[in-house]
Short mmCIF file of C-alpha atoms in Angstrom, two decimals:
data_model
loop_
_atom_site.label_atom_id
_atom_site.label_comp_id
_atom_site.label_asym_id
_atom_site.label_seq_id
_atom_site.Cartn_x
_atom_site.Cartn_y
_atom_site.Cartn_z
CA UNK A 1 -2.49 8.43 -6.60
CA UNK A 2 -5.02 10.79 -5.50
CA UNK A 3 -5.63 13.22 -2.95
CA UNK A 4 -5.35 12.53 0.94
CA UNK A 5 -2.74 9.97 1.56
CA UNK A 6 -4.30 6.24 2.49
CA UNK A 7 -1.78 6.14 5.51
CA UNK A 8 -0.81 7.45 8.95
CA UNK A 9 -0.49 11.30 9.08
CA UNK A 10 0.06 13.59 12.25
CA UNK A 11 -0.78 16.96 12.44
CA UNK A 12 0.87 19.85 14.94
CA UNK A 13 -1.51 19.59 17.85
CA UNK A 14 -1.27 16.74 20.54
CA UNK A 15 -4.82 15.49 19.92
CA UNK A 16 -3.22 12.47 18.48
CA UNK A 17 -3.12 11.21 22.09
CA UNK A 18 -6.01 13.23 24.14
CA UNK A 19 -8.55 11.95 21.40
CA UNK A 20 -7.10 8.45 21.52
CA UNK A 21 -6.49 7.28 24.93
CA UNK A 22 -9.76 4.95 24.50
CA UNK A 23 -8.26 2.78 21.66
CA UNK A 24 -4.90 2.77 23.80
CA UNK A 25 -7.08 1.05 27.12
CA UNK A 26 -8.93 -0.97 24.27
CA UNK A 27 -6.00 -1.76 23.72
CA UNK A 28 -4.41 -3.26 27.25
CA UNK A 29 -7.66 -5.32 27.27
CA UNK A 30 -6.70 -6.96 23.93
CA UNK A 31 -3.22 -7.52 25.23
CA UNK A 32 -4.30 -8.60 28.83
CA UNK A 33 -6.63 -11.08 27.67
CA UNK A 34 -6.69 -14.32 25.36
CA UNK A 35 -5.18 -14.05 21.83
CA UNK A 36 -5.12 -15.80 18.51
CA UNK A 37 -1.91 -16.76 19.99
CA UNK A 38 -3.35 -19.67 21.86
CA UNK A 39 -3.21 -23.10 19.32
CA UNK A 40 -6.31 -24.18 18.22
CA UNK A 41 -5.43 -27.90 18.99
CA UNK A 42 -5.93 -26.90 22.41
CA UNK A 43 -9.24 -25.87 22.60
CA UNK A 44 -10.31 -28.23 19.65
CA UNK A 45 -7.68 -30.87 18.62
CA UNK A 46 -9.65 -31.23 14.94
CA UNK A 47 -8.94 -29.73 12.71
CA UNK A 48 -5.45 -28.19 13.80
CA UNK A 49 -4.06 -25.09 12.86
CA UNK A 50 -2.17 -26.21 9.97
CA UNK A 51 -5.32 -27.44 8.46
CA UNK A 52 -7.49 -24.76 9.22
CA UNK A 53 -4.40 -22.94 7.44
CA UNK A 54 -4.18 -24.79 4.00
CA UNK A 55 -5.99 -23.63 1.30
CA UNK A 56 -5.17 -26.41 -1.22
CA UNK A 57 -7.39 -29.39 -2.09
CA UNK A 58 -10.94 -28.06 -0.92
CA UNK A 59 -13.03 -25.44 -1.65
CA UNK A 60 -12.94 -22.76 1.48
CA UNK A 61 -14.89 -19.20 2.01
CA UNK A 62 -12.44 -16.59 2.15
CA UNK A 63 -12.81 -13.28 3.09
CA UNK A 64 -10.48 -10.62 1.97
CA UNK A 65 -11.07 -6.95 4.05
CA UNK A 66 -9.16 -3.74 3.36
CA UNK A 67 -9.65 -0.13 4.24
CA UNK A 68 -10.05 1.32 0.77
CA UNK A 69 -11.55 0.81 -2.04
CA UNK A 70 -11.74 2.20 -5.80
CA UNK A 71 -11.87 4.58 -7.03
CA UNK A 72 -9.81 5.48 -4.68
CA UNK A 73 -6.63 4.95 -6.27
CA UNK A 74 -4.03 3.26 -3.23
CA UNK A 75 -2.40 -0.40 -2.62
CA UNK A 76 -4.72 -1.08 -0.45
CA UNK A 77 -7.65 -0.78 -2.92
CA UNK A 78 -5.89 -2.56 -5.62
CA UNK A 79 -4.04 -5.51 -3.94
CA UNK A 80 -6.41 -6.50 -2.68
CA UNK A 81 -9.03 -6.11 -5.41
CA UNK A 82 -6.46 -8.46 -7.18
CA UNK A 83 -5.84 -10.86 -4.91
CA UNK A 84 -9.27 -11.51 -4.31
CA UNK A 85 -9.95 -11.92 -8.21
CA UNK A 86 -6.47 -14.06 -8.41
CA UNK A 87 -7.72 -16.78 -5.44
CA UNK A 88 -11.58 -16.84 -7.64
CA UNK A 89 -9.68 -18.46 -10.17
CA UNK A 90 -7.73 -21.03 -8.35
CA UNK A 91 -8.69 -24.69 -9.28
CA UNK A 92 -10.33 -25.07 -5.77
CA UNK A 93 -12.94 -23.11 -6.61
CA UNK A 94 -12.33 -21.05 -3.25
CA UNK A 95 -16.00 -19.15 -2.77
CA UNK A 96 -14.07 -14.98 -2.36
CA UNK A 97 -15.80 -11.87 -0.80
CA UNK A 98 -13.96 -8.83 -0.54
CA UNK A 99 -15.39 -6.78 2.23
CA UNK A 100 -14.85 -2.88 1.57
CA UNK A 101 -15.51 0.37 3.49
CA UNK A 102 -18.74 2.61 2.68
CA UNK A 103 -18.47 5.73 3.11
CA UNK A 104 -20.72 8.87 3.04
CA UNK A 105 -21.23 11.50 0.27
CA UNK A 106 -18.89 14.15 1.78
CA UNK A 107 -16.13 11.68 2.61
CA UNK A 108 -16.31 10.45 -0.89
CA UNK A 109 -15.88 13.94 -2.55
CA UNK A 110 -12.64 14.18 -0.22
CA UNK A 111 -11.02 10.89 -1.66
CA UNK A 112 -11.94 9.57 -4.94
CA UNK A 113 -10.82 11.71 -8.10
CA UNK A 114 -12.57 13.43 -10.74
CA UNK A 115 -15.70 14.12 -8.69
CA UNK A 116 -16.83 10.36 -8.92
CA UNK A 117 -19.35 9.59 -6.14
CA UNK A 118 -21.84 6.93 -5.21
CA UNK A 119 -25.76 7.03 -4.06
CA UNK A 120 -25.36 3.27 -3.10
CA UNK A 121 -22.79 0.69 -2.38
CA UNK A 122 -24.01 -0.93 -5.36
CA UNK A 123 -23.16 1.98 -7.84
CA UNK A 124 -20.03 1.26 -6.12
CA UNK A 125 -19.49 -2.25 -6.63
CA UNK A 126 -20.54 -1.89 -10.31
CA UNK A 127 -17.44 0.85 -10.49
CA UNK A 128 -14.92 -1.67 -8.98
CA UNK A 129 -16.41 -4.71 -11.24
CA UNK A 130 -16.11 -2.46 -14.36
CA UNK A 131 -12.45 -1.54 -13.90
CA UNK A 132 -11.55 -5.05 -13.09
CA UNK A 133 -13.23 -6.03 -16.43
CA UNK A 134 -10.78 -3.17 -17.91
CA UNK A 135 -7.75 -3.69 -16.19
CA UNK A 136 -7.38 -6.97 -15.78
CA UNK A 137 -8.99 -8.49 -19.15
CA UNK A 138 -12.19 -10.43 -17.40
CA UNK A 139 -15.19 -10.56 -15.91
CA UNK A 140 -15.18 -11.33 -11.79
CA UNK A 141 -17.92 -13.26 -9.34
CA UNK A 142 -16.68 -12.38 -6.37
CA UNK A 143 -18.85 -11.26 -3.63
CA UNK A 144 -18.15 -7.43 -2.37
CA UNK A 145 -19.64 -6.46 0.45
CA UNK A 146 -19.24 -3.02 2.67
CA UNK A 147 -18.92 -2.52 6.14
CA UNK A 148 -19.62 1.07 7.73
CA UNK A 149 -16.52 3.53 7.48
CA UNK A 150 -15.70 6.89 7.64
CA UNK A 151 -12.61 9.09 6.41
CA UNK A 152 -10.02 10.36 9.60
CA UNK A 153 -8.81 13.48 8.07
CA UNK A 154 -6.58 13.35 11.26
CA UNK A 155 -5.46 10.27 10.08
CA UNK A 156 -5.73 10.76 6.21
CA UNK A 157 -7.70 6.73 6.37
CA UNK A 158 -10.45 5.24 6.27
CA UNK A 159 -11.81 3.97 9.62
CA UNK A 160 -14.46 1.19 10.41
CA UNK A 161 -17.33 2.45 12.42
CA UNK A 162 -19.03 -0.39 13.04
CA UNK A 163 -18.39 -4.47 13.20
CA UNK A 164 -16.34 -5.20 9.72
CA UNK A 165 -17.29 -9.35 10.45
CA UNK A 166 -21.21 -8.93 10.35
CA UNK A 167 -21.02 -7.81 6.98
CA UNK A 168 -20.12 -11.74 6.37
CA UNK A 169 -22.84 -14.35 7.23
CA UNK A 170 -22.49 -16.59 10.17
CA UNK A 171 -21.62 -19.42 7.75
CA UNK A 172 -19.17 -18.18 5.29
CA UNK A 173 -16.93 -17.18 8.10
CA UNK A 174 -14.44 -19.65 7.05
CA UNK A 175 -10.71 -17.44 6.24
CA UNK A 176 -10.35 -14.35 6.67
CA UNK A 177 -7.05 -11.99 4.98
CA UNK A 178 -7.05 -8.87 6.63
CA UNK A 179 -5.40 -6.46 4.88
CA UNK A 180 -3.53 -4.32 7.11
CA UNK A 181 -4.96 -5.69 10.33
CA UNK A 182 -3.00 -2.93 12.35
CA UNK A 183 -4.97 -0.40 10.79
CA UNK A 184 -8.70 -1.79 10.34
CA UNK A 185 -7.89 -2.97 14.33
CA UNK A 186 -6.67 0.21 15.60
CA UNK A 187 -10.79 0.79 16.57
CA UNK A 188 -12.04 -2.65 16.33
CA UNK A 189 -14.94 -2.96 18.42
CA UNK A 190 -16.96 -6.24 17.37
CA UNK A 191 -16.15 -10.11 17.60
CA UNK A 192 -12.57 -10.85 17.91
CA UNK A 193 -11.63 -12.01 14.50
CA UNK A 194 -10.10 -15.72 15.82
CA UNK A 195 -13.54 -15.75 17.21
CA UNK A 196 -15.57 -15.12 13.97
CA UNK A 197 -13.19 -16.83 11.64
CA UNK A 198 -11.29 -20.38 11.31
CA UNK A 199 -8.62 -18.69 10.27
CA UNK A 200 -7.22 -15.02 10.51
CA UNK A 201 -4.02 -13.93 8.53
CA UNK A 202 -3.11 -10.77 8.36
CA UNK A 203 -1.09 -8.91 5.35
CA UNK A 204 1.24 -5.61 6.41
CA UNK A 205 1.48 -3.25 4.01
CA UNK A 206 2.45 -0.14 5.52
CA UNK A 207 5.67 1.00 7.21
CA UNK A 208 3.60 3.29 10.03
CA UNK A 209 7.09 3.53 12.01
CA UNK A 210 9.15 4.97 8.76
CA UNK A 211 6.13 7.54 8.66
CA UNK A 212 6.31 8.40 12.43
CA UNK A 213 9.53 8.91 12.72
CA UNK A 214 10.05 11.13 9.84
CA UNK A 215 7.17 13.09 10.46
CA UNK A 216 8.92 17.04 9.44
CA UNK A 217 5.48 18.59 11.62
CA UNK A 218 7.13 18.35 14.98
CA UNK A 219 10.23 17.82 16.55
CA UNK A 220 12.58 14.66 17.51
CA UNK A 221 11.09 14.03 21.15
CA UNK A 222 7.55 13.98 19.69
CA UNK A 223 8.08 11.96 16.73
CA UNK A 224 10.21 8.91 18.77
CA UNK A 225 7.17 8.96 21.15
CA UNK A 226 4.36 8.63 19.10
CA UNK A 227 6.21 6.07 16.34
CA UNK A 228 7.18 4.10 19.58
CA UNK A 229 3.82 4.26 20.66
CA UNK A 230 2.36 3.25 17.41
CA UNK A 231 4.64 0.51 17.16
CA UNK A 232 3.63 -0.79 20.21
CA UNK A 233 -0.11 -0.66 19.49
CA UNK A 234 -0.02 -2.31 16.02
CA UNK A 235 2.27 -5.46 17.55
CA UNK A 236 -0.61 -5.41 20.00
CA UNK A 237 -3.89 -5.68 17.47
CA UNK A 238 -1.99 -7.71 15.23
CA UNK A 239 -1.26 -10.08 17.97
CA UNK A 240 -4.63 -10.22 19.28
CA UNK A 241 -5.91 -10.67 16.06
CA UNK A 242 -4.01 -12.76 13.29
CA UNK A 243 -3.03 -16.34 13.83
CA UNK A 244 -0.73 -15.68 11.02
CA UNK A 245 1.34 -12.24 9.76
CA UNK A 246 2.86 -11.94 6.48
CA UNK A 247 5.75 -8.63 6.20
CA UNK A 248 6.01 -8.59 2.51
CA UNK A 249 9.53 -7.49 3.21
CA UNK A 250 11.75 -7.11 5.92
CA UNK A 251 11.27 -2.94 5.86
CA UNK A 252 8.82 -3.01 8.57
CA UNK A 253 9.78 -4.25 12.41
CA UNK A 254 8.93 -7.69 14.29
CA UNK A 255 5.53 -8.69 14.32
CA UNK A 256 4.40 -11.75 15.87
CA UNK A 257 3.60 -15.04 14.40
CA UNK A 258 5.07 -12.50 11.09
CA UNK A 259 6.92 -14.66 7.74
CA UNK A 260 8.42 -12.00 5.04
CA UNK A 261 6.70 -13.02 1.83
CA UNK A 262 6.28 -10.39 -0.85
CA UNK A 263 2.69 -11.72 -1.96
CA UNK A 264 1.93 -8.77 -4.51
CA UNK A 265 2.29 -9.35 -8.31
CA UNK A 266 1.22 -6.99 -11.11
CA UNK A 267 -1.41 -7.20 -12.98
CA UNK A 268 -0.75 -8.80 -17.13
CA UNK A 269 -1.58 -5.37 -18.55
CA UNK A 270 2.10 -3.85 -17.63
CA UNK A 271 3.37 -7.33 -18.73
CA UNK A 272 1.87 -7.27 -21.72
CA UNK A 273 3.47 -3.41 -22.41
CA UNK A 274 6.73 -4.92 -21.29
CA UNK A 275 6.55 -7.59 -24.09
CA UNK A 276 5.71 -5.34 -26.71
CA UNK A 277 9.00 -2.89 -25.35
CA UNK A 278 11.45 -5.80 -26.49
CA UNK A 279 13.93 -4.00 -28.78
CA UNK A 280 11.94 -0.46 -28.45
CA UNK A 281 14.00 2.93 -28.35
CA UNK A 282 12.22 4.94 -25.87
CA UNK A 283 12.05 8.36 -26.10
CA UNK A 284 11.47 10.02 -22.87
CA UNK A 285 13.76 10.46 -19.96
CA UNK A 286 13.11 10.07 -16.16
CA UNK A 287 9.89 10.45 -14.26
CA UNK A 288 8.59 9.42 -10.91
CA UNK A 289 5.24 8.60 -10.20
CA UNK A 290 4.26 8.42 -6.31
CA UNK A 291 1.01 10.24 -3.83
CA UNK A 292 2.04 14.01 -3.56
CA UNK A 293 3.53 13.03 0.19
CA UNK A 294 7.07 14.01 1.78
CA UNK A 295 6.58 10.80 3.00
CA UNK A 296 5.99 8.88 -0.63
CA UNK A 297 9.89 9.94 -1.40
CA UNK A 298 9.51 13.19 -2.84
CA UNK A 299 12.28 14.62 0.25
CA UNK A 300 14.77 12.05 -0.69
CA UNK A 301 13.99 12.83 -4.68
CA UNK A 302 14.73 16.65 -4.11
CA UNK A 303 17.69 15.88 -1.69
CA UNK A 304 19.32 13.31 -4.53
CA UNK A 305 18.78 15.47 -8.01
CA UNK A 306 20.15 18.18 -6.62
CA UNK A 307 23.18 16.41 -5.32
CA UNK A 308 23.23 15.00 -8.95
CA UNK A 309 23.57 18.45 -10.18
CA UNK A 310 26.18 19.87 -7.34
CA UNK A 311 28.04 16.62 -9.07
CA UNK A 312 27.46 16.81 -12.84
CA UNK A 313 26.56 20.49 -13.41
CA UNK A 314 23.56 19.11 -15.15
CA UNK A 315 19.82 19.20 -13.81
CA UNK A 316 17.52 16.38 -14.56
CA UNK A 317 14.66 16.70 -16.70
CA UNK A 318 12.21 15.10 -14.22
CA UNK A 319 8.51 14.59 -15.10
CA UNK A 320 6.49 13.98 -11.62
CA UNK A 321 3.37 12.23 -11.50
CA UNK A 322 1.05 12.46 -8.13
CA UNK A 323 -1.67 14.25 -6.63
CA UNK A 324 -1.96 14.87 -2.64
CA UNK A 325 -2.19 17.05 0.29
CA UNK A 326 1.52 18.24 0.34
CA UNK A 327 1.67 18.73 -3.38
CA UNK A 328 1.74 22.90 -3.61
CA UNK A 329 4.91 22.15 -0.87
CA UNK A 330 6.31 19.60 -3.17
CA UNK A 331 6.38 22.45 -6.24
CA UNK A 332 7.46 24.97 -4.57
CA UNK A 333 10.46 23.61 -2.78
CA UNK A 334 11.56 22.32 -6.18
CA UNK A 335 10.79 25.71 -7.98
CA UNK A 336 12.82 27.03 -4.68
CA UNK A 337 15.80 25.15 -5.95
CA UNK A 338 15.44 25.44 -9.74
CA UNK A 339 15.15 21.27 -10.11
CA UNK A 340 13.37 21.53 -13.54
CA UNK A 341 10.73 19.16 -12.64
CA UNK A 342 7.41 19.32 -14.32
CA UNK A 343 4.49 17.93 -12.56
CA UNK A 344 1.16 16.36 -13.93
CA UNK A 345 -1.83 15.27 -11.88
CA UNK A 346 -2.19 11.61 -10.84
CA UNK A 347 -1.97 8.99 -13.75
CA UNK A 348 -2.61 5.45 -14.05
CA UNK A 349 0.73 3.65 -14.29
CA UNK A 350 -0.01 1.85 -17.58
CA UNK A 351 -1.66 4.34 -19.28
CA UNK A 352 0.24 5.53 -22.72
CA UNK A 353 1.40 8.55 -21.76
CA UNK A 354 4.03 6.66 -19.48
CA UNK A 355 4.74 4.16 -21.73
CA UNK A 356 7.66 6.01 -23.36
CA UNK A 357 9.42 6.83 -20.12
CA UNK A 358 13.12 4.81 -19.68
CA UNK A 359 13.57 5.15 -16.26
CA UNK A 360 11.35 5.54 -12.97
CA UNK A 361 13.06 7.08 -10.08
CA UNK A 362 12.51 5.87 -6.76
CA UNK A 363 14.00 7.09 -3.87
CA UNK A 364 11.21 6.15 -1.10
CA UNK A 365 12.39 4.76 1.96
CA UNK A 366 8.89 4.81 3.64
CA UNK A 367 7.62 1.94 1.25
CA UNK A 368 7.31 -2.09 2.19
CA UNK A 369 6.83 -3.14 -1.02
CA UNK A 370 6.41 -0.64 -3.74
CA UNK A 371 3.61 -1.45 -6.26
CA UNK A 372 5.07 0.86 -8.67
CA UNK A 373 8.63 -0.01 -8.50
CA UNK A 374 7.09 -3.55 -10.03
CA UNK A 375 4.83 -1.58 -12.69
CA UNK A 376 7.65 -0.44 -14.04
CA UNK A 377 10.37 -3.40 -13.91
CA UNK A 378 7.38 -5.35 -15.29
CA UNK A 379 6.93 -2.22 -18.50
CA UNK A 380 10.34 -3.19 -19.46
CA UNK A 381 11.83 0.21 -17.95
CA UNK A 382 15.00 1.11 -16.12
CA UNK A 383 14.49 2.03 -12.02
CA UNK A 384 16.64 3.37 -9.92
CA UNK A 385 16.25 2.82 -6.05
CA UNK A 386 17.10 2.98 -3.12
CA UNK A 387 19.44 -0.14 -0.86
CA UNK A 388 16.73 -0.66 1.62
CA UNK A 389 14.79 -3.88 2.94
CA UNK A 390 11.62 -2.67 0.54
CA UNK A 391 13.51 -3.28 -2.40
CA UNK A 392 15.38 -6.37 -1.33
CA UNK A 393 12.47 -7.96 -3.87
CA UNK A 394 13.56 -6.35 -6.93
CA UNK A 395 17.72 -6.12 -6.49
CA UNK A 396 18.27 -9.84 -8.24
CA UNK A 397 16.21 -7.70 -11.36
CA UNK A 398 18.18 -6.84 -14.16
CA UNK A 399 16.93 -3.84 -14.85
CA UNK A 400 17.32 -2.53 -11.21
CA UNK A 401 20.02 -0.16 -10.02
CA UNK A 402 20.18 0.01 -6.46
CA UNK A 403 21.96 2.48 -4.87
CA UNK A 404 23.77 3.35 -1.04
CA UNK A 405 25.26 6.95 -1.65
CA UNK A 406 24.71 10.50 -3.75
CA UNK A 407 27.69 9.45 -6.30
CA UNK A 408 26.06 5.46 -6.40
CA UNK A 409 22.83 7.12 -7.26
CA UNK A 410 24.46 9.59 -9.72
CA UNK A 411 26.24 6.46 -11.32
CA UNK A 412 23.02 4.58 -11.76
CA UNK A 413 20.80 7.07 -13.02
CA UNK A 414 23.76 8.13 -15.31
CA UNK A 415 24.12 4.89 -16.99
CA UNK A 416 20.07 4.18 -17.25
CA UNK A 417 19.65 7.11 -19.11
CA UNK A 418 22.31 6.09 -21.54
CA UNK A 419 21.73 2.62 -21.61
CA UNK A 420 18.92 0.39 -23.37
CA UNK A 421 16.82 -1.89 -20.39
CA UNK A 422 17.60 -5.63 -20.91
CA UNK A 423 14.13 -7.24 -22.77
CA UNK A 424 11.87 -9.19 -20.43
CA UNK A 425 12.94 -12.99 -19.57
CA UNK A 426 9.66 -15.48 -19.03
CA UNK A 427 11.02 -15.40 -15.38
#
């Protein structure tokens, strides 16, 4: 929830494409030559793919990278934080190292909040083992290791700089779960990961064309180019790279070798406050809690509340949680059309402040899965979203009101702030 967004951003200028054209013939050579595409019986009929691919029955090394890490507060520091910590505890006994980004001083005062900054990765990797301690209620053994990154404030991510593999030894290159493998691929320039690893599936988290293609910077003709152009390059790495895909929903376009699998849970502390809401009256409204992005839903927020008032005469009393780049935008066009939103910095879902909250707000239509959208079906609250693939998940939820028009979202947001949320169900 914290300053420069974790995903695809384009500025004004057309340096997205002069500065670029490297990665693009990288790219062709990827394409041109042989992929993880080609079955492994071929080249070595034992073991097969399918059992290079199970992960029941036998202990197996298993490498989880991503391109963030805490305290940078994004998915792609958490999930994967947590899935790492949920496969250590597996009955196999699966041996997990999640491999991270380092980055310098200066790039760390851009990104992580409240000044918090690291001399060495292993001030770092004391942070991230202390919050899991906190957060999720135990002590982890997983390795952590970092591979050399830098911030792209042209691309508001973290990018490897060097080899992300060699920061795994030779022998413990078993599995590997690449955590957006579009984006830590986009200027891969080491061992091709089928090469390295066993076994290479990759997790997309991130709907880079939604992004593209809404981008309000520049015009129509620029924005269908470069999300066409992105589209084609991230079908290319992924490709090249994964033997496997997973789409944790069907919001994002074809990939190859791709399943939709929504493979993200929550962690037990926003169960636990769901529990304990059973039979609660809460007493605050409506909030929404999302990166201070157009892109995060914040146009489609303004656009809906104020069709809600044209309807019902009545504003919304919206409290807005999220710190970013387009935030002073975000205030002002909402000041501009006398919303009544009040805004507060970037907050940890689960922290008490938000516990009192009935109903989160979530008109995103950039998301794949939204990690908050579960926070706060799993809190026992009310949310109101939009009828898109991202939320297919959560529409069989019974506290979920899903919406297609401006009078379906009036009606749902009506009725969850007079209703009470149905109590949690073990399901």
């Amino acid at each position: 929830e914290n300053p420069p967004k974790h995903k695809m951003t384009f500025g004004r200028s057309s340096r997205f494409f002069e500065r670029r054209m490297g990665a693009i013939a990288l790219l062709f050579a990827l394409f041109l030559g042989a992929d993880c595409a080609a079955p492994l019986g071929v080249l070595n009929p034992k073991p097969t793919l399918a059992e290079l691919s199970d992960l029941r029955g036998r202990s197996r090394y298993i490498s989880v990278f991503t391109t963030a890490c805490l305290p940078w507060m994004t998915g792609t520091s958490v999930n994967p934080l947590l899935r790492a910590v949920y496969l250590e505890q597996r009955p196999e006994n699966h041996q997990i190292t999640l491999c991270v980004p380092w980055i310098n001083f200066q790039d760390q005062e851009t990104l992580f909040p409240n000044k918090v900054t690291f001399k060495t990765p292993a001030d770092q990797e004391a942070f991230v083992r202390g919050w899991v301690r906190e957060h999720v209620g135990r002590a982890t053994a997983i390795k952590i290791a970092f591979y050399e990154a830098a911030y792209a404030p042209d691309f508001g991510s973290i990018l490897p700089t060097a080899d992300p593999t060699t920061c795994v030894p030779d022998g413990e290159r078993d599995v590997a779960v690449l955590e957006e493998p579009e984006h830590i691929n986009w200027y891969h320039n080491g061992a091709k990961w089928c090469d390295a690893y066993n076994y290479v599936v990759g997790v997309i988290h991130t709907n880079y064309w939604q992004y593209a293609i809404t981008d309000p910077q520049v015009n129509f003709l620029q924005r269908f180019s470069r999300a066409v152009t992105l589209y084609t390059l991230n079908e290319w790495v992924v490709n090249a790279y994964c033997h496997r895909t997973i789409k944790l929903s069907g919001a994002v376009g074809q990939h190859p070798k791709a399943v939709i699998c929504n493979i993200h849970g929550v962690r037990t502390k926003f169960l636990d406050i769901g529990t304990r809401a059973a039979g609660r009256r809460f007493t605050r409204g409506a909030y929404f809690i999302g990166k201070a992005l157009w892109g995060k839903g914040y146009r489609q927020l303004v656009e809906q509340l104020a069709k809600y008032r044209q309807r019902t005469g009545q504003s919304i009393a919206l409290d807005v949680y999220g710190s970013g780049p387009d935030h002073a935008s975000i205030v002002e066009e909402a000041t501009r059309r006398t919303l009544g939103w009040t805004f507060f910095p970037a907050t940890d879902h689960a922290a008490p402040t938000l516990h009192d909250y009935k109903v989160m707000v979530n008109p995103s239509l950039s998301d794949v899965v939204c990690t908050t959208t579960a926070e706060a079906l799993a809190m026992g609250k009310f949310v109101v979203c939009a009828d898109h693939p991202s939320n297919a998940f959560f529409k069989s939820f019974r506290n979920c009101f899903v919406y297609s028009t401006a009078k379906e979202f009036t009606l749902c947001l009506q009725h969850a702030l007079a209703a009470d949320p149905a109590p949690l169900t073990d399901e």
